[in-house]
Short mmCIF file of C-alpha atoms in Angstrom, two decimals:
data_model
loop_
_atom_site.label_atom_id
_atom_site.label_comp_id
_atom_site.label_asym_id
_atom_site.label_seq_id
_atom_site.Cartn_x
_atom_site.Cartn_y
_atom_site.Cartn_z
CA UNK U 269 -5.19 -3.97 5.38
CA UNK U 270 -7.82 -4.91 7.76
CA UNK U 271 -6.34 -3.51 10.86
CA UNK U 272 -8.63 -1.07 12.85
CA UNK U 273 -7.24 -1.24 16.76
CA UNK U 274 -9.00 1.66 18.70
CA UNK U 275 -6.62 4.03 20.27
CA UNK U 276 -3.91 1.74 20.27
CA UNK U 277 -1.89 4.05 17.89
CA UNK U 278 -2.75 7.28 20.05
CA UNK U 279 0.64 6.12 22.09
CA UNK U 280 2.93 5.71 19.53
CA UNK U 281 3.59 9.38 19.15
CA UNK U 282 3.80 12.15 21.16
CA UNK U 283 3.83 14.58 19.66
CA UNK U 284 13.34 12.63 -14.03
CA UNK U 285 11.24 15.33 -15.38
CA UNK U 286 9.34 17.81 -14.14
CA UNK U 287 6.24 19.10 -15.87
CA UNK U 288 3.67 20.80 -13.26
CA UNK U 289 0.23 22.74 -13.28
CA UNK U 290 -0.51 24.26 -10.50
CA UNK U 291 -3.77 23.91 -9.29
CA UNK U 292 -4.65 25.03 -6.19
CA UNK U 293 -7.12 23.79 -3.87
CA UNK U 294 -9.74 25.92 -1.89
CA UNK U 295 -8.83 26.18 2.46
CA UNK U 296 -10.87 24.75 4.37
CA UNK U 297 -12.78 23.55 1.90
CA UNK U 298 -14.02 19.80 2.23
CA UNK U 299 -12.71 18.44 -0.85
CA UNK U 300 -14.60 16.76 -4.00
CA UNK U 301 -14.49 13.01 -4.16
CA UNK U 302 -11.42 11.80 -6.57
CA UNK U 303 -13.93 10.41 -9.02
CA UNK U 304 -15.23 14.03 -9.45
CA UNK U 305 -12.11 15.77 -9.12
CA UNK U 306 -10.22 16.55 -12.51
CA UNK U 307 -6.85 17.11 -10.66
CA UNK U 308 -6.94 12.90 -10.47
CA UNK U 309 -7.05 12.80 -14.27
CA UNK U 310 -3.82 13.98 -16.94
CA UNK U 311 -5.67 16.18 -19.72
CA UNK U 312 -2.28 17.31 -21.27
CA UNK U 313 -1.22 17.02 -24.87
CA UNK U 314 1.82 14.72 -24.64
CA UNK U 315 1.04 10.88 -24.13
CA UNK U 316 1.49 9.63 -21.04
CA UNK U 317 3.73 6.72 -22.94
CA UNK U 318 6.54 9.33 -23.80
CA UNK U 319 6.81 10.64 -20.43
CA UNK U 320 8.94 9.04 -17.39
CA UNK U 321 7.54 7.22 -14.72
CA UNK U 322 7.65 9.35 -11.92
CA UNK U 323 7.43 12.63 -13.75
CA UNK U 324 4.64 15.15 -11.84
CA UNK U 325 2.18 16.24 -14.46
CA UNK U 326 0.01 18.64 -11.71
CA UNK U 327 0.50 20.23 -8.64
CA UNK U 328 -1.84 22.00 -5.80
CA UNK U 329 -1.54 22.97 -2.21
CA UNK U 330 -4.06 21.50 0.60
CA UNK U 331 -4.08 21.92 4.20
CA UNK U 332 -4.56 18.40 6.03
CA UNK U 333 -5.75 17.78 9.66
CA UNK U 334 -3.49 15.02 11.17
CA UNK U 335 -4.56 13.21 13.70
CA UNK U 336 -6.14 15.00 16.90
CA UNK U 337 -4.84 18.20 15.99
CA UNK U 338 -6.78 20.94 14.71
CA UNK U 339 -4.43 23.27 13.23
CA UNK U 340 -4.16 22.93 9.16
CA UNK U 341 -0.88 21.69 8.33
CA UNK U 342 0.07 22.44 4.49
CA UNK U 343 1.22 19.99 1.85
CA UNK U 344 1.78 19.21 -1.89
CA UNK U 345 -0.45 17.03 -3.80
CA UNK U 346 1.17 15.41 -7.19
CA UNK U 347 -0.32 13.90 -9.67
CA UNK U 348 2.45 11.51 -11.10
CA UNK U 349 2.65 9.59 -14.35
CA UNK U 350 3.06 6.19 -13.23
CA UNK U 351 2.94 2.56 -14.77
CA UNK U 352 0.16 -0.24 -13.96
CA UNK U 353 -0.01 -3.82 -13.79
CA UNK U 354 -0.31 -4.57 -17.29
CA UNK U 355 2.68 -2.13 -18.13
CA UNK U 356 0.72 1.09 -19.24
CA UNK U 357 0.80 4.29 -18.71
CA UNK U 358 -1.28 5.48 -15.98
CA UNK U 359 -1.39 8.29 -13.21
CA UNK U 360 -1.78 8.54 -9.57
CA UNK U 361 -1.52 11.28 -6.88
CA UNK U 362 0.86 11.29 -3.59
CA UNK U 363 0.80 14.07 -1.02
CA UNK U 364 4.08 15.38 0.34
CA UNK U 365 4.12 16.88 3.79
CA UNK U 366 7.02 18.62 4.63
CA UNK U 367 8.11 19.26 8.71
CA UNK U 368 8.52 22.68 9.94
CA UNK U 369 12.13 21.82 10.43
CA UNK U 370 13.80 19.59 7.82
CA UNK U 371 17.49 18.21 8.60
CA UNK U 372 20.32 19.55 6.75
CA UNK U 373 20.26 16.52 4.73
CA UNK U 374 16.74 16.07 3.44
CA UNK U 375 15.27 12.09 4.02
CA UNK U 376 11.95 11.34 2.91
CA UNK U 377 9.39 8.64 4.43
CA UNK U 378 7.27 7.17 2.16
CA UNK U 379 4.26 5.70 4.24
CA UNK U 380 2.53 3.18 2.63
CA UNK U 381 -1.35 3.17 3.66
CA UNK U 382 -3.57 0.35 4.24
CA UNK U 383 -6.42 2.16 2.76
CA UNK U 384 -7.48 -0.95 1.04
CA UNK U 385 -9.63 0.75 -1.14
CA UNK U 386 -12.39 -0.40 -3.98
CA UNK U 387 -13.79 3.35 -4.03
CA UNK U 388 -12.02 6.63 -4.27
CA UNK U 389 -13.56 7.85 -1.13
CA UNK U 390 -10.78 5.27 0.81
CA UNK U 391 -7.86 7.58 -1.27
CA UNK U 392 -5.35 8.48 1.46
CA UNK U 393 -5.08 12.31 -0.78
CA UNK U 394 -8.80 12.44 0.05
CA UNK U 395 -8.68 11.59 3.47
CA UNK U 396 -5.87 12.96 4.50
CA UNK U 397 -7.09 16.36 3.10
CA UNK U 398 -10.27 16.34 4.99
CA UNK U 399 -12.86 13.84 3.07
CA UNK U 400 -15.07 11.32 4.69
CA UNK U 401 -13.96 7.43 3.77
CA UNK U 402 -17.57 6.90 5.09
CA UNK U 403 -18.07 4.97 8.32
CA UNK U 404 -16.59 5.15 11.63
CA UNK U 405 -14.23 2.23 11.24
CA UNK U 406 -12.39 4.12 8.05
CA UNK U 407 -12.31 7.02 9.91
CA UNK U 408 -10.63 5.89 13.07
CA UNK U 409 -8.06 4.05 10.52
CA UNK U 410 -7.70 7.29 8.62
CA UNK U 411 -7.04 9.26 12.41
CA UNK U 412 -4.69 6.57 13.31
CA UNK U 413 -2.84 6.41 9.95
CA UNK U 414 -2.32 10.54 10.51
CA UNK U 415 -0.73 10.08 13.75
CA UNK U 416 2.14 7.98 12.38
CA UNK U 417 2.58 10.60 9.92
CA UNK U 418 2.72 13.13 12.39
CA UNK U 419 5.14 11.25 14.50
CA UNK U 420 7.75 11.28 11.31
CA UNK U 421 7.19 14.52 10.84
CA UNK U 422 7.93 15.14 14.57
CA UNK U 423 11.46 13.38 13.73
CA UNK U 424 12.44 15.49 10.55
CA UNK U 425 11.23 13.54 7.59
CA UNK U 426 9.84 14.30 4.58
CA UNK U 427 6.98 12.09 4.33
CA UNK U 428 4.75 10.91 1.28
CA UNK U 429 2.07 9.13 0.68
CA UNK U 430 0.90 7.85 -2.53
CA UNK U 431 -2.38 6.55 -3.62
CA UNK U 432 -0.60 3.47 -5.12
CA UNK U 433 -3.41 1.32 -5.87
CA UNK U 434 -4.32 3.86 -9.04
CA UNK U 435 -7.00 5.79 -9.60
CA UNK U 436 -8.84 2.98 -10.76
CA UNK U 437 -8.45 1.51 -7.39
CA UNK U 438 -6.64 -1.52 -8.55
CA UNK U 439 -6.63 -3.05 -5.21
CA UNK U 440 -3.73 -5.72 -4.35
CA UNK U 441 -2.38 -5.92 -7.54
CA UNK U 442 1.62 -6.25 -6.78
CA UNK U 443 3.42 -4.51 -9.29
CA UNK U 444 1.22 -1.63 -10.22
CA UNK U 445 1.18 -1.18 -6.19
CA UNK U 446 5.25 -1.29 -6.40
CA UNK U 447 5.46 0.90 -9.16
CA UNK U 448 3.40 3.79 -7.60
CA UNK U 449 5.16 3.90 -4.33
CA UNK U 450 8.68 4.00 -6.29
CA UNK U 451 7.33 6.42 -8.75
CA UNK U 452 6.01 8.16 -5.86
CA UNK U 453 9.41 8.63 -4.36
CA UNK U 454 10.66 9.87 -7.53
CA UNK U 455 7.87 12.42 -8.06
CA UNK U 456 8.36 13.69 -4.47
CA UNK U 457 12.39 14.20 -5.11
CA UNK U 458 11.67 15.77 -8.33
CA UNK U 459 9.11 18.45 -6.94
CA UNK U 460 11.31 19.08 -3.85
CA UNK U 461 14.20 19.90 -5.75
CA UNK U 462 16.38 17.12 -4.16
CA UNK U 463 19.18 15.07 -5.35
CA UNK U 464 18.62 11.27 -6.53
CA UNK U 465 20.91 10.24 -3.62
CA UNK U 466 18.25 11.43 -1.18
CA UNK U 467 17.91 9.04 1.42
CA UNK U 468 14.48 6.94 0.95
CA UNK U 469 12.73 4.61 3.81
CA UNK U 470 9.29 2.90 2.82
CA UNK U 471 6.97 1.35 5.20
CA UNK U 472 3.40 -0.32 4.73
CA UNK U 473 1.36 -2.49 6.77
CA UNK U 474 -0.90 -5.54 5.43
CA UNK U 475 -2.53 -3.48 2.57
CA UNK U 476 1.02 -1.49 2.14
CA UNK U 477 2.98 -4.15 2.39
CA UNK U 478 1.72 -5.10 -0.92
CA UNK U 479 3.40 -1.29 -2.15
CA UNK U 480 6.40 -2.15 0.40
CA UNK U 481 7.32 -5.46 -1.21
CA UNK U 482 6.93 -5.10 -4.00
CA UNK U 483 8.73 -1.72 -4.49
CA UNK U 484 11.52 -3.28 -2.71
CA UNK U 485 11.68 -6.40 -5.43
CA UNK U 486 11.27 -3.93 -8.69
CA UNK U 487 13.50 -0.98 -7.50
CA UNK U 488 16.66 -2.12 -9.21
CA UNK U 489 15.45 -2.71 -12.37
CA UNK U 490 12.49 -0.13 -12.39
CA UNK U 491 13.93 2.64 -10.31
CA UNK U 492 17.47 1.73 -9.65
CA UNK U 493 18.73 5.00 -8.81
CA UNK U 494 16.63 5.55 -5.85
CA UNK U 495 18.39 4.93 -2.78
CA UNK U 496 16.15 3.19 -0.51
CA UNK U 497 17.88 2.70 2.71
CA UNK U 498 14.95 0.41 4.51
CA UNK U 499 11.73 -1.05 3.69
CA UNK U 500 9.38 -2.04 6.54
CA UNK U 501 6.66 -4.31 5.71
CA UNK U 502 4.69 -5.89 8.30
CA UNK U 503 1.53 -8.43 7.99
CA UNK U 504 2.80 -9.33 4.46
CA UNK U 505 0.12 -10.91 2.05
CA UNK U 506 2.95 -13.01 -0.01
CA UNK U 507 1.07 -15.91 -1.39
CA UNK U 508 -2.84 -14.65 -2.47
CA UNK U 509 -3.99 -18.35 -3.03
CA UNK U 510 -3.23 -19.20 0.66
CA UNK U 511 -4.82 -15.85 1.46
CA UNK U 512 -7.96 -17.05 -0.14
CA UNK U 513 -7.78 -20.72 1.04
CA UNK U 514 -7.21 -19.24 5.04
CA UNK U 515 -9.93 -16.82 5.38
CA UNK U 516 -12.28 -18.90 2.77
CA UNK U 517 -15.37 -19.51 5.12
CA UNK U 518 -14.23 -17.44 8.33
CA UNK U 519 -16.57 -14.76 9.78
CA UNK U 520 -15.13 -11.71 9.31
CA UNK U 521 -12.13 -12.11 6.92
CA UNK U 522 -13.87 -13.80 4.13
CA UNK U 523 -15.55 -10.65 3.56
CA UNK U 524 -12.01 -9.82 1.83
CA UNK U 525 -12.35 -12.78 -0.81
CA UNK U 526 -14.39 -10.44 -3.61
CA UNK U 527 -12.69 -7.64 -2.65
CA UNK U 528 -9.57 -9.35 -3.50
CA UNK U 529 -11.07 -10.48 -6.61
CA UNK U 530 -12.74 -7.09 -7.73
CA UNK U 531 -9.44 -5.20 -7.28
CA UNK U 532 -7.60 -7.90 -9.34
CA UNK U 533 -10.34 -8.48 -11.84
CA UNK U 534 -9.55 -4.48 -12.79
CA UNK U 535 -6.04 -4.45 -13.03
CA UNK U 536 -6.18 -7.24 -15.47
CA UNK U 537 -9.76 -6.09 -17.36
CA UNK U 538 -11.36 -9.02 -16.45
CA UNK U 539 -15.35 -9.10 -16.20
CA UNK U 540 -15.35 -10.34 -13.06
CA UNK U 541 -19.03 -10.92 -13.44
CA UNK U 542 -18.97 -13.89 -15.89
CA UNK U 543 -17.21 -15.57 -13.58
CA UNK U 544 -19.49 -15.21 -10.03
CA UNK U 545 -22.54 -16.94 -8.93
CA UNK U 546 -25.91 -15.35 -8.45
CA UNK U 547 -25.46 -14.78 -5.11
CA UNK U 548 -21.60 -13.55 -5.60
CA UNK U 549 -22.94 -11.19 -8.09
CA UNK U 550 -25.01 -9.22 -5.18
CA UNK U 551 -21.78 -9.48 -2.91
CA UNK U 552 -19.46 -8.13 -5.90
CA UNK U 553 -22.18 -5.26 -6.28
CA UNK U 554 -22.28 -4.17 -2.60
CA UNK U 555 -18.36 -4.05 -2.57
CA UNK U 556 -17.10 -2.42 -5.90
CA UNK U 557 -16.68 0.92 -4.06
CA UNK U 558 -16.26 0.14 -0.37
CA UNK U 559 -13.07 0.58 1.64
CA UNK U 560 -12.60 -2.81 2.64
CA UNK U 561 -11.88 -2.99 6.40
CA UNK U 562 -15.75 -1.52 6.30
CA UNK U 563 -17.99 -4.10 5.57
CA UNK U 564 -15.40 -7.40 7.89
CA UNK U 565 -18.22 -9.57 8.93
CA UNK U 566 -20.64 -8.51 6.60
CA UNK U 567 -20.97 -12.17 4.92
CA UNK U 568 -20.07 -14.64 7.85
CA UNK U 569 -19.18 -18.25 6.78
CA UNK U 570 -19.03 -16.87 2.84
CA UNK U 571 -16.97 -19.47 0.85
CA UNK U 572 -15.56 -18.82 -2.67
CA UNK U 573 -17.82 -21.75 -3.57
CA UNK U 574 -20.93 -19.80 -2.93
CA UNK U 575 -19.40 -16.88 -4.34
CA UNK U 576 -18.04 -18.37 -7.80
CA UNK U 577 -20.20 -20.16 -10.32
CA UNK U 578 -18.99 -24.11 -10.22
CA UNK U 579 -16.15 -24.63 -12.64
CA UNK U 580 -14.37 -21.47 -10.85
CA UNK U 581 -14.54 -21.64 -7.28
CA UNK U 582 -11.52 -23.17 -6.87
CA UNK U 583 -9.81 -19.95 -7.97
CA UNK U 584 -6.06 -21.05 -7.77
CA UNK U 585 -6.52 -23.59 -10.40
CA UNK U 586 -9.44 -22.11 -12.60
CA UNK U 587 -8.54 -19.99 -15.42
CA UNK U 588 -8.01 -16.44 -15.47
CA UNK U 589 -7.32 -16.42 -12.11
CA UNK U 590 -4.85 -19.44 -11.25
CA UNK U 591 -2.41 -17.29 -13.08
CA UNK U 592 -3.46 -13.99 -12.15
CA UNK U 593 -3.41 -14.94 -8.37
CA UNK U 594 0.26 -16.61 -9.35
CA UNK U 595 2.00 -13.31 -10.77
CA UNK U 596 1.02 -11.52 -7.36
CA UNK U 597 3.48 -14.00 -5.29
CA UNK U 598 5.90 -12.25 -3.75
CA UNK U 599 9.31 -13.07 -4.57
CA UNK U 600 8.94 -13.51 -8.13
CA UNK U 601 10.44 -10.58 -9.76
CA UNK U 602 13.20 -10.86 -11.78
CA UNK U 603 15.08 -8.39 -9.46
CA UNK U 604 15.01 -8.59 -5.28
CA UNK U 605 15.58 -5.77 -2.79
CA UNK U 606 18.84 -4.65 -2.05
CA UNK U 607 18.09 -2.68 0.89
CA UNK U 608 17.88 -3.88 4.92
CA UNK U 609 14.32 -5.11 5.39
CA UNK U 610 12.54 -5.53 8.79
CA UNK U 611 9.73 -8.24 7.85
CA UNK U 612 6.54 -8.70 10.59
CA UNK U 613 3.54 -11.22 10.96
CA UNK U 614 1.04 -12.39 13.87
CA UNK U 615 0.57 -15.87 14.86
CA UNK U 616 -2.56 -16.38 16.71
CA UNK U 617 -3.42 -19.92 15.68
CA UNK U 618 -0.61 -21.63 14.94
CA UNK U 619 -0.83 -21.14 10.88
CA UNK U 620 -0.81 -17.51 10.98
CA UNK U 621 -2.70 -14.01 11.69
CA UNK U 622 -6.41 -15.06 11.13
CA UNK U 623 -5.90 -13.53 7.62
CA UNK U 624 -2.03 -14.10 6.66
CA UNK U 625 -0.20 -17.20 6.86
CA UNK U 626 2.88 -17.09 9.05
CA UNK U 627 4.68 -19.68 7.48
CA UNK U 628 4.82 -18.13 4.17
CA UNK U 629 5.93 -14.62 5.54
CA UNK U 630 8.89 -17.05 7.00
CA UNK U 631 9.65 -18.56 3.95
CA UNK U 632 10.24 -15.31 1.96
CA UNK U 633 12.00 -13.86 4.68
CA UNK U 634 14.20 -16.15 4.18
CA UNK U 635 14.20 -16.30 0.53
CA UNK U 636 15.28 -12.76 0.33
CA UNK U 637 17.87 -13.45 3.20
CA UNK U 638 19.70 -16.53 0.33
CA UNK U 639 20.04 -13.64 -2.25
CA UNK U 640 21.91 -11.93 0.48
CA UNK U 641 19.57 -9.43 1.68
CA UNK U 642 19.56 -8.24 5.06
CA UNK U 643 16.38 -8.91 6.99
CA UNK U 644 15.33 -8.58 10.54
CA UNK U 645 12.29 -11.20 10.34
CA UNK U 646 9.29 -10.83 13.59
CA UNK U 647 6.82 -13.59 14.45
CA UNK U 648 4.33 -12.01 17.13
CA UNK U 649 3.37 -15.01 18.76
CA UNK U 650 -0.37 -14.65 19.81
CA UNK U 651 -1.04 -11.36 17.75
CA UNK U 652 -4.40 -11.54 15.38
CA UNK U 653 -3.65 -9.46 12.58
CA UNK U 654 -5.12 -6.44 14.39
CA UNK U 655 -2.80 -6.78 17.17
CA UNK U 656 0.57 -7.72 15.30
CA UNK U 657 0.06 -4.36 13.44
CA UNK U 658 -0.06 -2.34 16.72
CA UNK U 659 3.39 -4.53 17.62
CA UNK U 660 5.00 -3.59 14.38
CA UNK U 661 3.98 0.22 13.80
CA UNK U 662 6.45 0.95 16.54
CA UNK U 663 9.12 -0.71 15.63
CA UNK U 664 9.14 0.96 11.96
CA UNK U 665 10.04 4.68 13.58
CA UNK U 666 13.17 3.76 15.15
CA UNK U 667 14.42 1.43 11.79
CA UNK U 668 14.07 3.92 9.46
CA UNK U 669 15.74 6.70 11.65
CA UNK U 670 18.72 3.68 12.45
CA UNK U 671 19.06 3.61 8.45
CA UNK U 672 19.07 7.29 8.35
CA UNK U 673 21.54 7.33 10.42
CA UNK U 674 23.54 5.11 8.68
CA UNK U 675 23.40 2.34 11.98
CA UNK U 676 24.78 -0.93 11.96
CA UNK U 677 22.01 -3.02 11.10
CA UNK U 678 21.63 -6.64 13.16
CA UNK U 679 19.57 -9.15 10.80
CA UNK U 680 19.00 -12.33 12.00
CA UNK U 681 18.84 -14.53 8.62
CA UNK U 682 21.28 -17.14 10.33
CA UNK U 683 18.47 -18.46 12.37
CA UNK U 684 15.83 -18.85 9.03
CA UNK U 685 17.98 -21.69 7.72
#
């Protein structure tokens, strides 16, 4: 989420059931938009509520362009039956990109996206196949986003990435978020043919840490035979009230507040426009089908009270969204991760990364470390939120091949307290 560094990624790398359709998808062909494209929508006869989570309803090949690269490289899009915030049925589409040569012992990668997106345009399936996010900022994020991919490809993986926010773009809501990228995995083990014991390693940054965390906290009870080996999650959003409260007023950041607030008001059916001022009406209009990172510093100085009419601007207290904004805090499942974790966040002021506090990445660290879960927990002291991502990407590479390999892993929860 939010993180846009120019070239800074361009030296990280050098070089269950099973139900599909095949639908192929033209080459070279720029592809339709995901709101025009029926492979994004289930149109058989069985309801989605009596099939599994994780089952792949549709299938088609695509060539991608990672990166810098030119030459196509072919994958596998999915459409998935998958389950969203509120507990329904719902669908959502991961491409799987297999490397030319794939160990003997098949691992898969599931890279979590900070596509941040409020239109379908931002969908990594559509950009990674070709389509324009729109702007040069989502582009470069798109390019750099392909070169990590590339780079676990380079290593052997199987890698997949979902479009976990739903294709109603439910953006930051935690457990629909956690629920695609674990029904992901399972869609992407079914289609390959691979057993359940198939080594899994997850990593998102700011945006997909939201997918990270919270498919790390619902796996056991949700998806509890996966076996997820490592979950990397770096500029962690954990408490959305404090998120709201730290960029309320700044000049780029608060550009995020109805964006937070759109994605949320979907994922619950909320009309979102009882509930805004005037003025927040116009903002809410302009941003119901951006990709976020695009329009930072669009609204300098806005405030939630100019946004929200009077008796809701203070948003963590005011009803529907005190408790909506509650149930994202991370955490709070009834089940935690049982899997080595390596946790990240910038400090630039002294309270956090300009857009996520410190202190609460800290204390859930070290939450997860009293239920006895391993975690390797990084404060980048003096890293904006922009810069503490280009810290962390690098480190994810070499902890998810040390969990492939089955390495020793060093956490350092004695020093959280």
């Amino acid at each position: 989420m939010w993180r846009h560094k120019g070239g800074v990624l361009l030296v990280l790398v050098a070089p269950l059931l099973f139900l599909p359709v095949l639908d192929p998808a033209p080459a070279g062909a720029t592809p339709p938009s995901p709101a025009q494209d029926p492979f994004y929508s289930y149109s058989g006869t069985v309801p989605l509520a009596k099939i599994l989570p994780g089952t792949v309803l549709k299938r088609r090949t695509v060539d991608l362009s990672l990166g810098t690269t030119s030459t196509p490289v072919p994958a596998e899009q999915l459409l998935y039956r998958t389950t969203g915030q509120q507990n329904q049925p719902t669908v959502t589409v991961t491409t799987v990109i297999q490397p030319t040569s794939v160990h003997v012992v098949p691992r898969i990668v599931e890279y979590l996206s900070f596509y941040d997106g409020l239109g379908s345009q931002c969908d990594p399936s559509y950009t990674l196949s070709g389509g324009d996010p729109g702007g040069s900022t989502n582009e470069q994020q798109a390019q750099e986003e392909e070169l990590l991919v590339g780079w676990y490809l380079s290593q052997g993986d199987i890698v997949t990435v979902p479009d976990f926010e739903g294709t109603h773009l439910d953006w930051m809501a935690g457990r629909e978020s956690g629920y695609g990228a674990l029904d992901a995995a399972r869609a992407t083990e079914s289609f390959l043919g691979v057993p359940v014991s198939t080594d899994v390693g997850m990593s998102g940054y700011s945006g997909g840490a939201v997918a990270a965390d919270w498919a790390s906290e619902l796996a056991p009870g949700y998806a509890p035979r996966l076996h997820i080996v490592g979950v990397a999650e770096g500029g962690i959003p954990v408490d959305y009230a404090h998120l709201l409260s730290y960029v309320d007023g700044t000049a780029v950041y608060s550009a995020a507040m109805p964006g937070i607030l759109i994605g949320l008001s979907r994922a619950y059916g909320v009309n979102l426009t009882a509930y805004v001022s005037t003025y927040g009406l116009q903002v809410v209009q302009q941003e119901e089908a951006v990709c976020i990172a695009s329009v930072f510093g669009h609204y300098p100085g806005l405030t939630l009270a100019q946004l929200m009419k009077p008796p809701y601007g203070d948003v963590a207290h005011a009803a529907p969204f005190a408790d909506i904004l509650r149930a994202q805090t991370m955490g709070t499942a009834r089940t935690h991760p049982q899997e080595p974790l390596l946790m990240a966040v910038g400090n630039v002021d002294g309270k956090g990364d300009g857009v996520m506090q410190a202190g609460d990445v800290q204390t859930l660290a070290r939450h997860y470390c009293h239920e006895g879960v391993p975690v390797d927990f990084q404060e980048y002291q003096g890293a904006s939120h922009e810069d503490a991502g280009a810290l962390f990407e690098p480190q994810t590479g070499p902890f998810l091949q040390a969990r492939f390999a089955g390495a020793p892993f060093l956490d350092n929860c004695s020093s959280l307290g």
